[in-house]
Short mmCIF file of N, CA and C in Angstrom, two decimals:
data_model
loop_
_atom_site.label_atom_id
_atom_site.label_comp_id
_atom_site.label_asym_id
_atom_site.label_seq_id
_atom_site.Cartn_x
_atom_site.Cartn_y
_atom_site.Cartn_z
N MET A 1 82.54 97.98 89.43
CA MET A 1 83.31 98.58 88.35
C MET A 1 84.33 97.57 87.84
N HIS A 2 84.41 97.44 86.55
CA HIS A 2 85.35 96.51 85.95
C HIS A 2 86.62 97.26 85.56
N HIS A 3 87.74 96.67 85.91
CA HIS A 3 89.03 97.25 85.59
C HIS A 3 89.78 96.30 84.66
N HIS A 4 90.81 96.82 84.07
CA HIS A 4 91.71 96.02 83.25
C HIS A 4 93.08 96.03 83.90
N MET A 5 93.88 95.05 83.57
CA MET A 5 95.23 94.96 84.11
C MET A 5 96.01 96.24 83.82
N ASP A 6 95.77 96.86 82.69
CA ASP A 6 96.45 98.12 82.36
C ASP A 6 96.16 99.19 83.40
N ASP A 7 94.90 99.24 83.90
CA ASP A 7 94.54 100.22 84.93
C ASP A 7 95.36 100.00 86.19
N LEU A 8 95.45 98.74 86.60
CA LEU A 8 96.20 98.40 87.80
C LEU A 8 97.69 98.71 87.63
N GLN A 9 98.24 98.33 86.50
CA GLN A 9 99.67 98.58 86.26
C GLN A 9 99.96 100.08 86.17
N ARG A 10 99.06 100.83 85.59
CA ARG A 10 99.25 102.29 85.48
C ARG A 10 99.27 102.92 86.87
N LEU A 11 98.29 102.55 87.72
CA LEU A 11 98.25 103.10 89.07
C LEU A 11 99.47 102.64 89.86
N GLY A 12 99.85 101.39 89.73
CA GLY A 12 101.04 100.90 90.42
C GLY A 12 102.28 101.67 90.04
N ARG A 13 102.44 101.94 88.75
CA ARG A 13 103.59 102.70 88.26
C ARG A 13 103.55 104.13 88.79
N GLN A 14 102.36 104.75 88.81
CA GLN A 14 102.24 106.11 89.31
C GLN A 14 102.61 106.18 90.80
N LEU A 15 102.14 105.21 91.57
CA LEU A 15 102.49 105.18 93.00
C LEU A 15 103.99 104.96 93.19
N TYR A 16 104.53 104.02 92.44
CA TYR A 16 105.96 103.73 92.56
C TYR A 16 106.78 104.99 92.27
N ASP A 17 106.45 105.67 91.18
CA ASP A 17 107.18 106.88 90.81
C ASP A 17 106.99 108.01 91.82
N ALA A 18 105.79 108.10 92.40
CA ALA A 18 105.50 109.17 93.37
C ALA A 18 106.30 109.01 94.66
N VAL A 19 106.59 107.77 95.05
CA VAL A 19 107.30 107.56 96.31
C VAL A 19 108.80 107.35 96.15
N ASN A 20 109.24 106.96 94.98
CA ASN A 20 110.65 106.65 94.74
C ASN A 20 111.36 107.86 94.15
N THR A 21 111.48 108.91 94.96
CA THR A 21 112.04 110.18 94.49
C THR A 21 113.43 110.47 95.04
N GLY A 22 114.03 109.50 95.72
CA GLY A 22 115.40 109.66 96.19
C GLY A 22 115.56 110.16 97.60
N ASP A 23 114.47 110.52 98.29
CA ASP A 23 114.62 111.06 99.64
C ASP A 23 114.16 110.09 100.73
N ILE A 24 113.75 108.89 100.37
CA ILE A 24 113.45 107.85 101.35
C ILE A 24 114.58 106.82 101.25
N PRO A 25 115.22 106.45 102.37
CA PRO A 25 116.37 105.54 102.32
C PRO A 25 115.98 104.07 102.08
N PHE A 26 115.67 103.75 100.84
CA PHE A 26 115.26 102.38 100.52
C PHE A 26 116.41 101.39 100.55
N ALA A 27 117.65 101.85 100.47
CA ALA A 27 118.79 100.93 100.42
C ALA A 27 118.94 100.13 101.71
N ASN A 28 118.47 100.65 102.83
CA ASN A 28 118.56 99.95 104.10
C ASN A 28 117.32 99.08 104.28
N ASN A 29 117.24 97.99 103.49
CA ASN A 29 116.00 97.21 103.51
C ASN A 29 115.91 96.24 104.68
N GLY A 30 116.87 96.22 105.57
CA GLY A 30 116.83 95.30 106.69
C GLY A 30 116.06 95.80 107.90
N SER A 31 115.68 97.05 107.89
CA SER A 31 114.97 97.59 109.04
C SER A 31 114.19 98.84 108.65
N TYR A 32 113.39 99.29 109.56
CA TYR A 32 112.66 100.54 109.43
C TYR A 32 111.59 100.53 108.34
N CYS A 33 111.01 99.38 108.02
CA CYS A 33 109.98 99.35 106.99
C CYS A 33 108.77 100.18 107.41
N HIS A 34 108.47 100.25 108.71
CA HIS A 34 107.32 101.03 109.15
C HIS A 34 107.54 102.51 108.85
N ASP A 35 108.76 102.99 109.10
CA ASP A 35 109.08 104.38 108.80
C ASP A 35 109.00 104.65 107.30
N ARG A 36 109.56 103.74 106.50
CA ARG A 36 109.52 103.91 105.04
C ARG A 36 108.08 103.88 104.53
N ALA A 37 107.27 102.97 105.05
CA ALA A 37 105.88 102.88 104.60
C ALA A 37 105.12 104.16 104.95
N TYR A 38 105.39 104.71 106.13
CA TYR A 38 104.74 105.96 106.52
C TYR A 38 105.16 107.09 105.58
N ALA A 39 106.45 107.18 105.27
CA ALA A 39 106.94 108.21 104.35
C ALA A 39 106.33 108.02 102.96
N MET A 40 106.22 106.75 102.51
CA MET A 40 105.59 106.49 101.20
C MET A 40 104.12 106.90 101.23
N ALA A 41 103.43 106.61 102.33
CA ALA A 41 102.02 106.97 102.44
C ALA A 41 101.84 108.49 102.36
N LEU A 42 102.71 109.23 103.02
CA LEU A 42 102.61 110.70 102.96
C LEU A 42 102.80 111.19 101.53
N LYS A 43 103.79 110.64 100.82
CA LYS A 43 104.03 111.05 99.44
C LYS A 43 102.85 110.66 98.54
N ALA A 44 102.31 109.47 98.72
CA ALA A 44 101.18 109.04 97.91
C ALA A 44 99.97 109.93 98.18
N GLU A 45 99.76 110.26 99.45
CA GLU A 45 98.65 111.14 99.81
C GLU A 45 98.83 112.52 99.18
N GLN A 46 100.04 113.06 99.23
CA GLN A 46 100.31 114.37 98.63
C GLN A 46 100.11 114.35 97.12
N SER A 47 100.35 113.21 96.50
CA SER A 47 100.19 113.11 95.04
C SER A 47 98.73 112.96 94.64
N GLY A 48 97.86 112.67 95.61
CA GLY A 48 96.44 112.50 95.32
C GLY A 48 96.09 111.13 94.75
N LEU A 49 97.02 110.19 94.81
CA LEU A 49 96.77 108.85 94.28
C LEU A 49 96.14 107.95 95.35
N PRO A 50 95.20 107.09 94.96
CA PRO A 50 94.63 106.16 95.94
C PRO A 50 95.64 105.07 96.29
N PHE A 51 95.69 104.71 97.57
CA PHE A 51 96.62 103.68 98.02
C PHE A 51 96.09 103.08 99.31
N GLU A 52 96.68 101.99 99.71
CA GLU A 52 96.41 101.37 101.00
C GLU A 52 97.72 100.92 101.61
N MET A 53 97.70 100.60 102.89
CA MET A 53 98.84 100.01 103.55
C MET A 53 98.67 98.50 103.50
N ALA A 54 99.76 97.78 103.39
CA ALA A 54 99.71 96.31 103.41
C ALA A 54 100.70 95.82 104.45
N TYR A 55 100.20 95.03 105.38
CA TYR A 55 101.00 94.53 106.50
C TYR A 55 101.12 93.02 106.34
N PHE A 56 102.36 92.53 106.26
CA PHE A 56 102.63 91.11 106.03
C PHE A 56 103.15 90.45 107.29
N LEU A 57 102.63 89.27 107.56
CA LEU A 57 103.12 88.41 108.64
C LEU A 57 103.45 87.06 108.05
N PRO A 58 104.42 86.35 108.62
CA PRO A 58 104.71 85.01 108.11
C PRO A 58 103.58 84.05 108.49
N GLY A 59 103.29 83.13 107.60
CA GLY A 59 102.26 82.14 107.86
C GLY A 59 102.75 80.99 108.73
N SER A 60 104.00 81.07 109.22
CA SER A 60 104.55 80.04 110.11
C SER A 60 105.46 80.72 111.11
N SER A 61 105.99 79.96 112.06
CA SER A 61 106.88 80.52 113.08
C SER A 61 108.30 80.76 112.56
N ASP A 62 108.56 80.44 111.28
CA ASP A 62 109.90 80.62 110.72
C ASP A 62 110.24 82.07 110.43
N GLY A 63 109.27 82.95 110.42
CA GLY A 63 109.52 84.35 110.10
C GLY A 63 109.64 84.56 108.60
N LEU A 64 109.89 85.78 108.21
CA LEU A 64 110.09 86.14 106.81
C LEU A 64 111.58 86.02 106.52
N GLN A 65 111.95 85.15 105.62
CA GLN A 65 113.36 84.82 105.36
C GLN A 65 113.89 85.62 104.16
N VAL A 66 114.04 86.91 104.31
CA VAL A 66 114.44 87.79 103.22
C VAL A 66 115.93 87.63 102.92
N ASP A 67 116.24 87.17 101.73
CA ASP A 67 117.62 87.04 101.26
C ASP A 67 118.50 86.25 102.23
N GLY A 68 117.92 85.31 102.96
CA GLY A 68 118.69 84.48 103.87
C GLY A 68 119.14 85.17 105.14
N ASN A 69 118.64 86.39 105.40
CA ASN A 69 119.03 87.13 106.60
C ASN A 69 118.24 86.66 107.81
N VAL A 70 118.55 87.24 108.95
CA VAL A 70 117.81 86.96 110.17
C VAL A 70 116.33 87.19 109.87
N PRO A 71 115.48 86.27 110.29
CA PRO A 71 114.06 86.40 109.95
C PRO A 71 113.43 87.69 110.45
N TRP A 72 112.63 88.28 109.58
CA TRP A 72 111.83 89.44 109.97
C TRP A 72 110.56 88.90 110.60
N THR A 73 110.00 89.67 111.52
CA THR A 73 108.74 89.25 112.13
C THR A 73 107.54 89.79 111.38
N ALA A 74 107.73 90.85 110.59
CA ALA A 74 106.65 91.46 109.82
C ALA A 74 107.26 92.39 108.77
N HIS A 75 106.44 92.85 107.87
CA HIS A 75 106.88 93.81 106.85
C HIS A 75 105.67 94.63 106.43
N VAL A 76 105.87 95.93 106.22
CA VAL A 76 104.77 96.81 105.82
C VAL A 76 105.21 97.65 104.62
N VAL A 77 104.28 97.81 103.67
CA VAL A 77 104.51 98.58 102.45
C VAL A 77 103.20 99.29 102.09
N ILE A 78 103.20 100.02 100.99
CA ILE A 78 101.93 100.53 100.47
C ILE A 78 101.54 99.69 99.25
N SER A 79 100.26 99.78 98.90
CA SER A 79 99.77 99.02 97.76
C SER A 79 98.69 99.81 97.04
N THR A 80 98.40 99.36 95.84
CA THR A 80 97.23 99.89 95.15
C THR A 80 95.99 99.38 95.87
N PRO A 81 94.88 100.08 95.79
CA PRO A 81 93.64 99.50 96.28
C PRO A 81 93.30 98.27 95.43
N GLU A 82 92.55 97.37 96.00
CA GLU A 82 92.16 96.16 95.28
C GLU A 82 91.28 96.52 94.08
N MET A 83 91.54 95.87 92.96
CA MET A 83 90.73 96.01 91.75
C MET A 83 90.28 94.62 91.31
N MET A 84 89.05 94.52 90.89
CA MET A 84 88.56 93.25 90.34
C MET A 84 88.92 93.22 88.86
N ILE A 85 89.70 92.23 88.47
CA ILE A 85 90.14 92.08 87.09
C ILE A 85 89.85 90.65 86.68
N GLY A 86 88.99 90.50 85.68
CA GLY A 86 88.63 89.16 85.23
C GLY A 86 87.99 88.34 86.34
N GLY A 87 87.25 89.00 87.23
CA GLY A 87 86.58 88.30 88.32
C GLY A 87 87.47 87.95 89.50
N GLN A 88 88.74 88.39 89.47
CA GLN A 88 89.69 88.10 90.54
C GLN A 88 90.15 89.40 91.21
N PRO A 89 90.26 89.40 92.53
CA PRO A 89 90.80 90.59 93.20
C PRO A 89 92.30 90.68 92.97
N ARG A 90 92.76 91.84 92.57
CA ARG A 90 94.19 92.04 92.28
C ARG A 90 94.64 93.35 92.90
N ARG A 91 95.91 93.40 93.25
CA ARG A 91 96.55 94.64 93.71
C ARG A 91 98.03 94.52 93.45
N LEU A 92 98.73 95.64 93.49
CA LEU A 92 100.18 95.66 93.35
C LEU A 92 100.77 96.29 94.61
N PHE A 93 101.95 95.83 94.98
CA PHE A 93 102.62 96.30 96.18
C PHE A 93 103.82 97.15 95.79
N ILE A 94 104.02 98.24 96.53
CA ILE A 94 105.07 99.21 96.24
C ILE A 94 106.13 99.08 97.33
N ASP A 95 107.32 98.59 96.95
CA ASP A 95 108.39 98.41 97.92
C ASP A 95 109.75 98.53 97.23
N PRO A 96 110.20 99.78 96.98
CA PRO A 96 111.51 99.97 96.33
C PRO A 96 112.68 99.41 97.13
N SER A 97 112.51 99.12 98.42
CA SER A 97 113.61 98.54 99.19
C SER A 97 113.88 97.09 98.78
N LEU A 98 112.86 96.37 98.33
CA LEU A 98 113.03 94.97 97.93
C LEU A 98 112.89 94.76 96.42
N PHE A 99 112.22 95.68 95.74
CA PHE A 99 111.96 95.52 94.31
C PHE A 99 112.26 96.83 93.58
N GLU A 100 113.44 96.91 93.00
CA GLU A 100 113.81 98.11 92.25
C GLU A 100 113.10 98.15 90.92
N GLY A 101 112.53 99.29 90.61
CA GLY A 101 112.04 99.52 89.26
C GLY A 101 110.56 99.42 89.02
N ALA A 102 109.82 98.66 89.84
CA ALA A 102 108.40 98.49 89.54
C ALA A 102 107.65 97.90 90.73
N PRO A 103 106.34 98.12 90.75
CA PRO A 103 105.50 97.46 91.75
C PRO A 103 105.41 95.97 91.42
N VAL A 104 105.00 95.17 92.41
CA VAL A 104 104.95 93.72 92.22
C VAL A 104 103.63 93.15 92.75
N GLY A 105 103.34 91.93 92.32
CA GLY A 105 102.16 91.23 92.79
C GLY A 105 102.43 90.41 94.04
N LEU A 106 101.38 89.79 94.55
CA LEU A 106 101.49 89.03 95.80
C LEU A 106 102.47 87.86 95.68
N GLN A 107 102.46 87.15 94.57
CA GLN A 107 103.37 86.01 94.43
C GLN A 107 104.83 86.45 94.52
N GLN A 108 105.16 87.58 93.90
CA GLN A 108 106.52 88.09 93.98
C GLN A 108 106.88 88.48 95.41
N MET A 109 105.92 89.06 96.15
CA MET A 109 106.18 89.39 97.56
C MET A 109 106.44 88.11 98.35
N GLN A 110 105.62 87.10 98.15
CA GLN A 110 105.82 85.83 98.87
C GLN A 110 107.17 85.23 98.56
N ASP A 111 107.53 85.23 97.29
CA ASP A 111 108.82 84.65 96.89
C ASP A 111 109.98 85.40 97.55
N ARG A 112 109.93 86.71 97.55
CA ARG A 112 111.03 87.51 98.10
C ARG A 112 111.08 87.45 99.62
N LEU A 113 109.91 87.41 100.26
CA LEU A 113 109.87 87.36 101.71
C LEU A 113 110.09 85.94 102.23
N GLY A 114 110.15 84.98 101.32
CA GLY A 114 110.53 83.62 101.68
C GLY A 114 109.55 82.91 102.58
N ALA A 115 108.26 83.24 102.44
CA ALA A 115 107.28 82.61 103.31
C ALA A 115 105.90 82.69 102.68
N VAL A 116 105.05 81.76 103.06
CA VAL A 116 103.64 81.92 102.76
C VAL A 116 103.17 83.03 103.69
N LEU A 117 102.46 83.98 103.14
CA LEU A 117 102.14 85.18 103.91
C LEU A 117 100.72 85.22 104.41
N GLU A 118 100.58 85.74 105.57
CA GLU A 118 99.29 86.22 106.04
C GLU A 118 99.40 87.74 105.93
N TRP A 119 98.40 88.35 105.35
CA TRP A 119 98.52 89.79 105.20
C TRP A 119 97.17 90.47 105.28
N GLU A 120 97.22 91.74 105.55
CA GLU A 120 96.03 92.54 105.66
C GLU A 120 96.30 93.88 105.01
N SER A 121 95.30 94.40 104.39
CA SER A 121 95.40 95.70 103.77
C SER A 121 94.44 96.65 104.48
N PHE A 122 94.85 97.90 104.65
CA PHE A 122 93.98 98.87 105.31
C PHE A 122 94.29 100.26 104.77
N LYS A 123 93.32 101.14 104.90
CA LYS A 123 93.49 102.51 104.39
C LYS A 123 94.22 103.36 105.40
#
């Protein structure tokens, strides 16, 4: 199935809006990402939107250097399922704790997490 970037952005926006309803404590972005991701997954599931979990690990022993803080050892969020767009696999990541206002792509996640990432997505 061929998708367009508009399809991916629309689903990303729907997921972001479905989980960012004010009852998940996104302001405390230094910890508890597993709990937040689980709460986001429940909300996404209740909304009937397709999603996956995305688990990030640093590609080196330096850890994830978020905003110059003590390195994180991992980070988990929800994402859109992968879509093929222009022959390339694409997805958007939903993380209101690090990105206010919209879902983001992999490059933005890498830039914010301060590391080359190893990551895996799962349902």
